PDB file of C-alpha atoms in Angstrom:
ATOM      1  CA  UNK A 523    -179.890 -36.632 -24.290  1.00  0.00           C
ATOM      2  CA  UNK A 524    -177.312 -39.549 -25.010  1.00  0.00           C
ATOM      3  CA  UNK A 525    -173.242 -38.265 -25.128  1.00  0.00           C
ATOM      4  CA  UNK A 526    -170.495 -40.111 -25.083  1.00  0.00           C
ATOM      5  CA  UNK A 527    -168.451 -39.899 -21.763  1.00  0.00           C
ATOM      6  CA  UNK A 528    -166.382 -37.240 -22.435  1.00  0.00           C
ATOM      7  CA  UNK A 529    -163.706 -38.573 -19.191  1.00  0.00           C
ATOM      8  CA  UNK A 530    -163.585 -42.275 -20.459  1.00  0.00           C
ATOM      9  CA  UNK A 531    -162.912 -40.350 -23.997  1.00  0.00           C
ATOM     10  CA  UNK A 532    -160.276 -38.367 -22.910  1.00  0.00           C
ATOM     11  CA  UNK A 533    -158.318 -40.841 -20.758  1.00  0.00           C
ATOM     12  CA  UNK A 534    -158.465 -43.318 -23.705  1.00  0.00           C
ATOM     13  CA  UNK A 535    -157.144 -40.794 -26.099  1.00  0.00           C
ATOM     14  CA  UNK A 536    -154.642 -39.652 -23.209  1.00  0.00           C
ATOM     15  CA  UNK A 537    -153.605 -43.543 -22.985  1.00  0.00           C
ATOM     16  CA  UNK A 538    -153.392 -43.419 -27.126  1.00  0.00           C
ATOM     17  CA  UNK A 539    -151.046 -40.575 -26.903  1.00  0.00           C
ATOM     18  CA  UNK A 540    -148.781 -42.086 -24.460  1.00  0.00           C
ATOM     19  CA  UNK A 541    -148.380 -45.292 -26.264  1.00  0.00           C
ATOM     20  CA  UNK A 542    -148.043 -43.395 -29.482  1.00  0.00           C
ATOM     21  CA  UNK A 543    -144.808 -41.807 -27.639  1.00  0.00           C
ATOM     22  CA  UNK A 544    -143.616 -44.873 -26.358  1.00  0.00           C
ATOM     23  CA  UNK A 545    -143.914 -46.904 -29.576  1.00  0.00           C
ATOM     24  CA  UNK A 546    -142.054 -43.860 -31.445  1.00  0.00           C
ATOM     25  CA  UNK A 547    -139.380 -43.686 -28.607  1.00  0.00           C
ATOM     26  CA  UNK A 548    -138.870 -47.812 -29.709  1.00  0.00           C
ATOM     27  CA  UNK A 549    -138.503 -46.879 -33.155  1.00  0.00           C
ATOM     28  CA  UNK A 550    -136.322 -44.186 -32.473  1.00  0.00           C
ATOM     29  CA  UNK A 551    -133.573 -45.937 -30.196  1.00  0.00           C
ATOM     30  CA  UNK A 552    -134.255 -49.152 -33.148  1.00  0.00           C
ATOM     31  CA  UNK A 553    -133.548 -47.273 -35.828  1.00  0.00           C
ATOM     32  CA  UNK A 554    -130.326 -45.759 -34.386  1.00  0.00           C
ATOM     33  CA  UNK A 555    -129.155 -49.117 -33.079  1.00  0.00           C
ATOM     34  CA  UNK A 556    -129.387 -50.138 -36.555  1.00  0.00           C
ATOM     35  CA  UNK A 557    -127.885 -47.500 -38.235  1.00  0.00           C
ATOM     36  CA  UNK A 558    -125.185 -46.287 -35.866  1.00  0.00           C
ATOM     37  CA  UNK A 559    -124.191 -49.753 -33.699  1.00  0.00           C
ATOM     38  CA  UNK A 560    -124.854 -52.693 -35.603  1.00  0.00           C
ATOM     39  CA  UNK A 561    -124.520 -51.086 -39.115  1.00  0.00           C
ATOM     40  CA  UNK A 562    -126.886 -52.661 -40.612  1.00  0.00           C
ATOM     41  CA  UNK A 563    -127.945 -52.037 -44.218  1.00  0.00           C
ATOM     42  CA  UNK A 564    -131.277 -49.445 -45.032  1.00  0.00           C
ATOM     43  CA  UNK A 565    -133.549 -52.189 -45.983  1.00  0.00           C
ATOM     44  CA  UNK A 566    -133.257 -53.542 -42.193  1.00  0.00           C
ATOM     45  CA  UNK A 567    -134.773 -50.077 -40.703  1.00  0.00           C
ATOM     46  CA  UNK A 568    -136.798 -49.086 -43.153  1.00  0.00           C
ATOM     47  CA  UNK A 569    -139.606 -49.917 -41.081  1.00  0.00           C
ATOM     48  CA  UNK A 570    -138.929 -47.500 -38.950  1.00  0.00           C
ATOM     49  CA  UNK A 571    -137.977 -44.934 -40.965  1.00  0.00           C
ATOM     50  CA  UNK A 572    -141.556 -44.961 -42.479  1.00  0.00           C
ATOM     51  CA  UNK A 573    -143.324 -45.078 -39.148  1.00  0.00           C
ATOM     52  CA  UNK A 574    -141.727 -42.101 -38.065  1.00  0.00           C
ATOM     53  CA  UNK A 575    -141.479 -40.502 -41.389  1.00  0.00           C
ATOM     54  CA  UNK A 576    -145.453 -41.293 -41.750  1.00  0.00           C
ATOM     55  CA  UNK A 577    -146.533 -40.597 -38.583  1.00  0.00           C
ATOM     56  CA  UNK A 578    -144.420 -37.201 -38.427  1.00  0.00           C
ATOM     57  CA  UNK A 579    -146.157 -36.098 -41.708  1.00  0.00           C
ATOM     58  CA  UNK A 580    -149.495 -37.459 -40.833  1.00  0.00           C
ATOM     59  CA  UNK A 581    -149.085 -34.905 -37.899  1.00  0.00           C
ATOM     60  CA  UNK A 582    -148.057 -32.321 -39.674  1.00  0.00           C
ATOM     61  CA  UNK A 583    -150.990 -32.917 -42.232  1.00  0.00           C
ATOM     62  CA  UNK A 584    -153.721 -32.837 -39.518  1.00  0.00           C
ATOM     63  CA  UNK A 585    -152.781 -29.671 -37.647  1.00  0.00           C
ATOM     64  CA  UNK A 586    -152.622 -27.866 -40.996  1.00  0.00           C
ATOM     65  CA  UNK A 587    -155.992 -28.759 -41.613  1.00  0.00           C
ATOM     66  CA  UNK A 588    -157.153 -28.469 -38.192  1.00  0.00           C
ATOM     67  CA  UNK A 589    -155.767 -24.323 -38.570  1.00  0.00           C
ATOM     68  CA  UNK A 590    -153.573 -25.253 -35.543  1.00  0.00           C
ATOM     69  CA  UNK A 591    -150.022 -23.458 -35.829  1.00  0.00           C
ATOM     70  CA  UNK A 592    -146.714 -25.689 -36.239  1.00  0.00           C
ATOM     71  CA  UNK A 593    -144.457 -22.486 -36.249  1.00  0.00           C
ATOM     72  CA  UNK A 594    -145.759 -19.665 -34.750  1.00  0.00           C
ATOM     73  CA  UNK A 595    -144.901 -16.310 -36.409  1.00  0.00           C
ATOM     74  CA  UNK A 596    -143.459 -14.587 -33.109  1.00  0.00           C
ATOM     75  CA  UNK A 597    -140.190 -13.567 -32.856  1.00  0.00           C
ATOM     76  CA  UNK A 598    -138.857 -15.896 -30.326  1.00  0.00           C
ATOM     77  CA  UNK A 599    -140.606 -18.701 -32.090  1.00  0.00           C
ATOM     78  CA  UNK A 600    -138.248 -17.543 -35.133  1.00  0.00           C
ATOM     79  CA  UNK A 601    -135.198 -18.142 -33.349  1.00  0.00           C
ATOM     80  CA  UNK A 602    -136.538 -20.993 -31.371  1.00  0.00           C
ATOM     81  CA  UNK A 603    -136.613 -22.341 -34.961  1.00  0.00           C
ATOM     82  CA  UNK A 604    -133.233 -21.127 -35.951  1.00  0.00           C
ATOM     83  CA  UNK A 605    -131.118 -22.299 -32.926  1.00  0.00           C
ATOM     84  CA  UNK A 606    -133.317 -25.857 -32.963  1.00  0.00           C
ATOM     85  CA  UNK A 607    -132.128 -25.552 -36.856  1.00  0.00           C
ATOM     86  CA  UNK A 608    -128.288 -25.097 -36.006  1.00  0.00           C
ATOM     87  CA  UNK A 609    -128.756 -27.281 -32.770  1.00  0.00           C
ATOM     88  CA  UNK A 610    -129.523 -30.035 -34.970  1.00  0.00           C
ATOM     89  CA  UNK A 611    -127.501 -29.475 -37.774  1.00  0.00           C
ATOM     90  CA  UNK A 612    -124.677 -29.708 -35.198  1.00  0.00           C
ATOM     91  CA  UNK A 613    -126.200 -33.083 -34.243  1.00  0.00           C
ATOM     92  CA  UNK A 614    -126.559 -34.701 -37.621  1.00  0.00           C
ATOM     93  CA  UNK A 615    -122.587 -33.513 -38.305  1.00  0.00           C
ATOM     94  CA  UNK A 616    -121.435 -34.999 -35.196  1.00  0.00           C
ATOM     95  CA  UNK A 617    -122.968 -38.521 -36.084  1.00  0.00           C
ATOM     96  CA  UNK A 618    -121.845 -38.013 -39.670  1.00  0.00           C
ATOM     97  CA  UNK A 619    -118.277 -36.433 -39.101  1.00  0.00           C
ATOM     98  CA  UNK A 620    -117.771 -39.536 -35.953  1.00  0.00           C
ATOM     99  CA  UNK A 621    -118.248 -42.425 -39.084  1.00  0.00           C
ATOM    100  CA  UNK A 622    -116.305 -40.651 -41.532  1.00  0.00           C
ATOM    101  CA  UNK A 623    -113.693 -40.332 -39.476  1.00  0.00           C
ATOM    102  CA  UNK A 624    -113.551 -44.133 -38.494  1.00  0.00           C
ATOM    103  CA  UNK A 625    -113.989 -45.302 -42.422  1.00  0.00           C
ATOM    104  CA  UNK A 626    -111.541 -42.770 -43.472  1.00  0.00           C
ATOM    105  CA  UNK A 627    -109.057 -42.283 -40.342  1.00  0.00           C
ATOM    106  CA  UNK A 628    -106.085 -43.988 -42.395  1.00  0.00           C
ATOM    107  CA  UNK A 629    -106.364 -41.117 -44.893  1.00  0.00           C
ATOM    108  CA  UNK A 630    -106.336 -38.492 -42.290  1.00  0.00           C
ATOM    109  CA  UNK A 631    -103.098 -37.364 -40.073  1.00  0.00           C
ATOM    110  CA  UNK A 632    -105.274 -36.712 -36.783  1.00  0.00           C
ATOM    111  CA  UNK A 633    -108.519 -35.074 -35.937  1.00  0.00           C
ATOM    112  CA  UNK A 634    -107.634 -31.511 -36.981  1.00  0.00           C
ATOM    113  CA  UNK A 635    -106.026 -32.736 -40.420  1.00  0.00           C
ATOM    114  CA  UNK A 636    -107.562 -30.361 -42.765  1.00  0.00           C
ATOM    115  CA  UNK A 637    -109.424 -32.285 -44.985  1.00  0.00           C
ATOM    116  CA  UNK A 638    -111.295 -33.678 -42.329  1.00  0.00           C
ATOM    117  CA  UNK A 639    -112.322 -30.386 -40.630  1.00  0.00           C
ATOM    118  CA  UNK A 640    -112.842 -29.319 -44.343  1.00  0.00           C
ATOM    119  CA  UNK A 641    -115.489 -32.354 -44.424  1.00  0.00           C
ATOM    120  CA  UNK A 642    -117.034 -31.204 -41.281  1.00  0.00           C
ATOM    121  CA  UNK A 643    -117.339 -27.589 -42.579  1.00  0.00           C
ATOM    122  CA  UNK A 644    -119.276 -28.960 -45.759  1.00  0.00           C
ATOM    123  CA  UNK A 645    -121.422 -31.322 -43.758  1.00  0.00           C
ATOM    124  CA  UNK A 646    -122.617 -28.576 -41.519  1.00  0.00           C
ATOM    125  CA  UNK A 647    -122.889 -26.683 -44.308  1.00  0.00           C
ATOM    126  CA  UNK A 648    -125.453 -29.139 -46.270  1.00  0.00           C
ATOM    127  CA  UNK A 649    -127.095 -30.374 -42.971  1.00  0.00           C
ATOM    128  CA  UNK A 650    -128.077 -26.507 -42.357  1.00  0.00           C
ATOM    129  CA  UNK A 651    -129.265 -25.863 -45.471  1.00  0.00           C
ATOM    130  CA  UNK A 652    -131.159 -29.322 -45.820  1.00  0.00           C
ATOM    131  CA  UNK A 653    -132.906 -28.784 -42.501  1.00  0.00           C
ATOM    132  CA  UNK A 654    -133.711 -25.015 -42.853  1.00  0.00           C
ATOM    133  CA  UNK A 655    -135.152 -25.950 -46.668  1.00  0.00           C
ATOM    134  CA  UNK A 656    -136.968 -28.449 -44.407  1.00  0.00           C
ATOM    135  CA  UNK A 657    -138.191 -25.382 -41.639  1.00  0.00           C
ATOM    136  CA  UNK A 658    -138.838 -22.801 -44.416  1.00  0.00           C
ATOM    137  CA  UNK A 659    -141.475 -25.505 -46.079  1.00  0.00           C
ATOM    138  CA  UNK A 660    -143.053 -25.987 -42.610  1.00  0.00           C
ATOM    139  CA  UNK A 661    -143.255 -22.460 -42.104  1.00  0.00           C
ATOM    140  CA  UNK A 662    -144.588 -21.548 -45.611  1.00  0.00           C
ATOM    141  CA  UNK A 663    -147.287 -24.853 -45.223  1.00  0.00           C
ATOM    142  CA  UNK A 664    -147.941 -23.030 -41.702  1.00  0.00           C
ATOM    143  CA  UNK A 665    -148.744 -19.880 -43.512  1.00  0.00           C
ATOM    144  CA  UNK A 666    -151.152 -21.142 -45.838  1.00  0.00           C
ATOM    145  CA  UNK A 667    -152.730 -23.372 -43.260  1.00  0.00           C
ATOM    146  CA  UNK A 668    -153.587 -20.502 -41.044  1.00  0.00           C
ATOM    147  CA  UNK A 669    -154.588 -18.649 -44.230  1.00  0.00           C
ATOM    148  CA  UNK A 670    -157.149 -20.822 -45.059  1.00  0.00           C
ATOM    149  CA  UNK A 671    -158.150 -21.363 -41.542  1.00  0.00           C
ATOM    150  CA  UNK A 672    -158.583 -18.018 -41.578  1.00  0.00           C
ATOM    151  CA  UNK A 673    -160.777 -17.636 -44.968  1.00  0.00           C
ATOM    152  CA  UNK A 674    -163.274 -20.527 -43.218  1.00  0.00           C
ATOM    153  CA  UNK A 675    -163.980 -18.814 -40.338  1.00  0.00           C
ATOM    154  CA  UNK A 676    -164.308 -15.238 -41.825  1.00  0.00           C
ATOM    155  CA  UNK A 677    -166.931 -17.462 -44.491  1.00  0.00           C
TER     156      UNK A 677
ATOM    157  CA  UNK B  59    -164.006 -29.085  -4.075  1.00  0.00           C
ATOM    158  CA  UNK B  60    -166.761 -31.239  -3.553  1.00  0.00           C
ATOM    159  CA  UNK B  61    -170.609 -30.177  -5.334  1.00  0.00           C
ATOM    160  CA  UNK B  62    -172.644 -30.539  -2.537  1.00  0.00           C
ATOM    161  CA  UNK B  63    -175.060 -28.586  -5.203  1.00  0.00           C
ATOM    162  CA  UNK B  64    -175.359 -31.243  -7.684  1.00  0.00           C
ATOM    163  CA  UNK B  65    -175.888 -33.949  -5.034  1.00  0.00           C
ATOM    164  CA  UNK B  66    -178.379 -31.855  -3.357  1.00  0.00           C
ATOM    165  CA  UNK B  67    -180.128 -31.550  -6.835  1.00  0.00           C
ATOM    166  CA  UNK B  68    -180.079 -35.182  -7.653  1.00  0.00           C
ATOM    167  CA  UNK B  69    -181.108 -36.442  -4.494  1.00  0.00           C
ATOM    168  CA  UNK B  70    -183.742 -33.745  -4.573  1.00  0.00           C
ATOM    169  CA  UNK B  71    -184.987 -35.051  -8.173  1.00  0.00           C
ATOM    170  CA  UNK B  72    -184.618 -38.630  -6.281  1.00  0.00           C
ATOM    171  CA  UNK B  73    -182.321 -39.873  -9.055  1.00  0.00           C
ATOM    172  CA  UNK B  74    -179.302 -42.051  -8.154  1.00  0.00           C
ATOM    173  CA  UNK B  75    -175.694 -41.649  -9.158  1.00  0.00           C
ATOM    174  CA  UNK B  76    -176.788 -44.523 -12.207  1.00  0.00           C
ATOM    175  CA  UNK B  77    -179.839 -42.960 -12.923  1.00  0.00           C
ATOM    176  CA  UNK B  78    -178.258 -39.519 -13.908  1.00  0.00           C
ATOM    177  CA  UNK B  79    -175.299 -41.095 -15.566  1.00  0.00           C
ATOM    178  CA  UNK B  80    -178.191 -42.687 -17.722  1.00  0.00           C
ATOM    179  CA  UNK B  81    -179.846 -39.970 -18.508  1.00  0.00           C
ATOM    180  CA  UNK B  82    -176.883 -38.004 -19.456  1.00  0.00           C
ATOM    181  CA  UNK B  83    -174.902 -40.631 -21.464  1.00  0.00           C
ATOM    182  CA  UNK B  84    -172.186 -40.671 -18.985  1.00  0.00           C
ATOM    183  CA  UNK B  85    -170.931 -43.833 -16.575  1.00  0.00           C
ATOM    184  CA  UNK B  86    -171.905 -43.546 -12.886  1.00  0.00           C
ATOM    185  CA  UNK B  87    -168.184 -42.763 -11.930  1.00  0.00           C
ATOM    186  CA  UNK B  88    -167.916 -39.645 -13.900  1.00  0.00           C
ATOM    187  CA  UNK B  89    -171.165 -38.244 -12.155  1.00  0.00           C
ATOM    188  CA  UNK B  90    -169.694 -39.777  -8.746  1.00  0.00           C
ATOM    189  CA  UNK B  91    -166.136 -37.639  -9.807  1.00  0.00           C
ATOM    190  CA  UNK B  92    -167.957 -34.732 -10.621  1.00  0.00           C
ATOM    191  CA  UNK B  93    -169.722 -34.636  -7.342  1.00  0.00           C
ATOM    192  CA  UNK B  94    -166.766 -35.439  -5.149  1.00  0.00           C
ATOM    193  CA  UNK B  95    -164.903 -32.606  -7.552  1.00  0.00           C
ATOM    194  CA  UNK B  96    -162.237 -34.867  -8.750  1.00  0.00           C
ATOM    195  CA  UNK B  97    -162.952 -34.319 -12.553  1.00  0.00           C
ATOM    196  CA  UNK B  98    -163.620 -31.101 -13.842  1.00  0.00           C
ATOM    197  CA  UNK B  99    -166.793 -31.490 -16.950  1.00  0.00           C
ATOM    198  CA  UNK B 100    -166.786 -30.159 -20.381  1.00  0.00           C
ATOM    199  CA  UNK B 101    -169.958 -27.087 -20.447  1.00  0.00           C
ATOM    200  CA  UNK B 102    -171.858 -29.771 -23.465  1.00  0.00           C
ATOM    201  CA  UNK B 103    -172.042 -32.326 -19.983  1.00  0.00           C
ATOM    202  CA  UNK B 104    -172.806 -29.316 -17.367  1.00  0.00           C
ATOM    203  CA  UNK B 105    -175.644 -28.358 -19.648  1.00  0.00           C
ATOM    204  CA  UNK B 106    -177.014 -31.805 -20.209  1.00  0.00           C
ATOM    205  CA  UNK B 107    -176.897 -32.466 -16.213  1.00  0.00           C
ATOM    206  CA  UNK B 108    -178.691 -29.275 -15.780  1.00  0.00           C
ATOM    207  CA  UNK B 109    -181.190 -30.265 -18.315  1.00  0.00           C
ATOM    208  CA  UNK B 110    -181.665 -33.500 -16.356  1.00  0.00           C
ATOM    209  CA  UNK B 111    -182.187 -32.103 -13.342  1.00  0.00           C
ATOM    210  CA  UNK B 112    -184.049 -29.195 -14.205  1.00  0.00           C
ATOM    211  CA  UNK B 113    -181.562 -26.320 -12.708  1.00  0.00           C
ATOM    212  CA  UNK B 114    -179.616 -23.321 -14.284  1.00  0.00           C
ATOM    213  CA  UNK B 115    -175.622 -23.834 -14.867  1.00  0.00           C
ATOM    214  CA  UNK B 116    -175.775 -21.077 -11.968  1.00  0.00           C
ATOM    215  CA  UNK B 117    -177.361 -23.495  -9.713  1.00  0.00           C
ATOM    216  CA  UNK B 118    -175.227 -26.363  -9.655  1.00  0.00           C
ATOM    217  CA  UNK B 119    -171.734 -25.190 -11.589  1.00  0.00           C
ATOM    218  CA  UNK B 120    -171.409 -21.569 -11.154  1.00  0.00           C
ATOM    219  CA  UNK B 121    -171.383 -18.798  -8.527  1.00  0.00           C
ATOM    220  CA  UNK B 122    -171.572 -19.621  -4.821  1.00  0.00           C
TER     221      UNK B 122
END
């Protein structure tokens, strides 16, 4: 009875999964060095941006058809999901509300000048709704995943 | 925890370390890991070492 060594198997794919982590960390602080420090224009990271893009998606793909859960339906995997939702919504308006203010600072008088807090307010606003659109897909993908999953085994 | 057992066995069944690995598809260090209890098998390589050595899961893996 041949079978592949199941340790040598699961220390390569342990090895694979490490270096997949590394090499997304790299894209991750590249990306941002781009974007945020050296300003550089889209076409320069957009490399990276299909790397992680791609490999978040592939991801996503494969435990959907694998009938593994992304979201679970429990309740404190709801609001996991909600505060990691407002958490980085708050993120994402940070960066954003940090450049607008240094392109547009000579328009503004101070930090709390109303327009500017107005922007903040609407970039929340669109960052929330863009990233629980985002959630609410994942969730409704989940759904049908386990669904499926579900209909195969009961087959 | 060390499996005296499954040395016991494959000394009994005069098979080496190699010769096991062999037979079960495995390298010599994973049956050398297993019997020193520093890697913990899958129940699809338990099975195959039992079927190589002619014993019972009970015999080598389970109950003491």
């Amino acid at each position: 009875m041949k079978i592949k060594d199941e340790r040598i198997v699961s220390a390569s794919r342990r090895i694979l999964n490490e270096t997949y982590l590394l090499v997304m960390t790299f894209a991750l602080v590249s990306l941002f060095s781009k974007y945020y420090f050296l300003k550089l224009p889209m076409s320069s990271y957009v490399t990276e941006l299909v790397m992680i893009g791609g490999s978040v998606l592939y991801i996503i793909v494969r435990q959907l058809t694998l009938g593994l859960e992304i979201i679970h339906s429990t309740h404190q995997a709801k609001l996991w999901w909600s505060l990691a939702a407002v958490g980085l919504s708050i993120l994402a308006t940070i960066i954003a509300g940090f450049q607008n203010y240094q392109q547009y600072h000579a328009k503004y008088q101070g930090v709390f000048d109303k327009h500017f807090l107005m922007a903040l307010v609407f970039l929340f606003a669109a960052n929330l709704l863009l990233t629980g659109v985002i959630i609410a897909t994942l969730y409704w993908l989940n759904r049908r995943g386990q669904a499926s999953f579900e209909r195969r085994i009961n087959r | 925890m060390k499996n005296k057992r499954l040395k016991l066995a494959r000394v009994a069944a005069d098979l080496s370390q190699a010769e096991l690995a062999e037979q079960v598809g495995v390298t010599r260090q994973t049956i050398g890991l297993i019997e020193a209890g520093r890697y913990n098998p899958t129940l699809k390589l338990c099975i195959a070492i039992c079927q190589a050595l002619d014993k019972t899961l009970n015999d080598l893996f389970w109950g003491e």
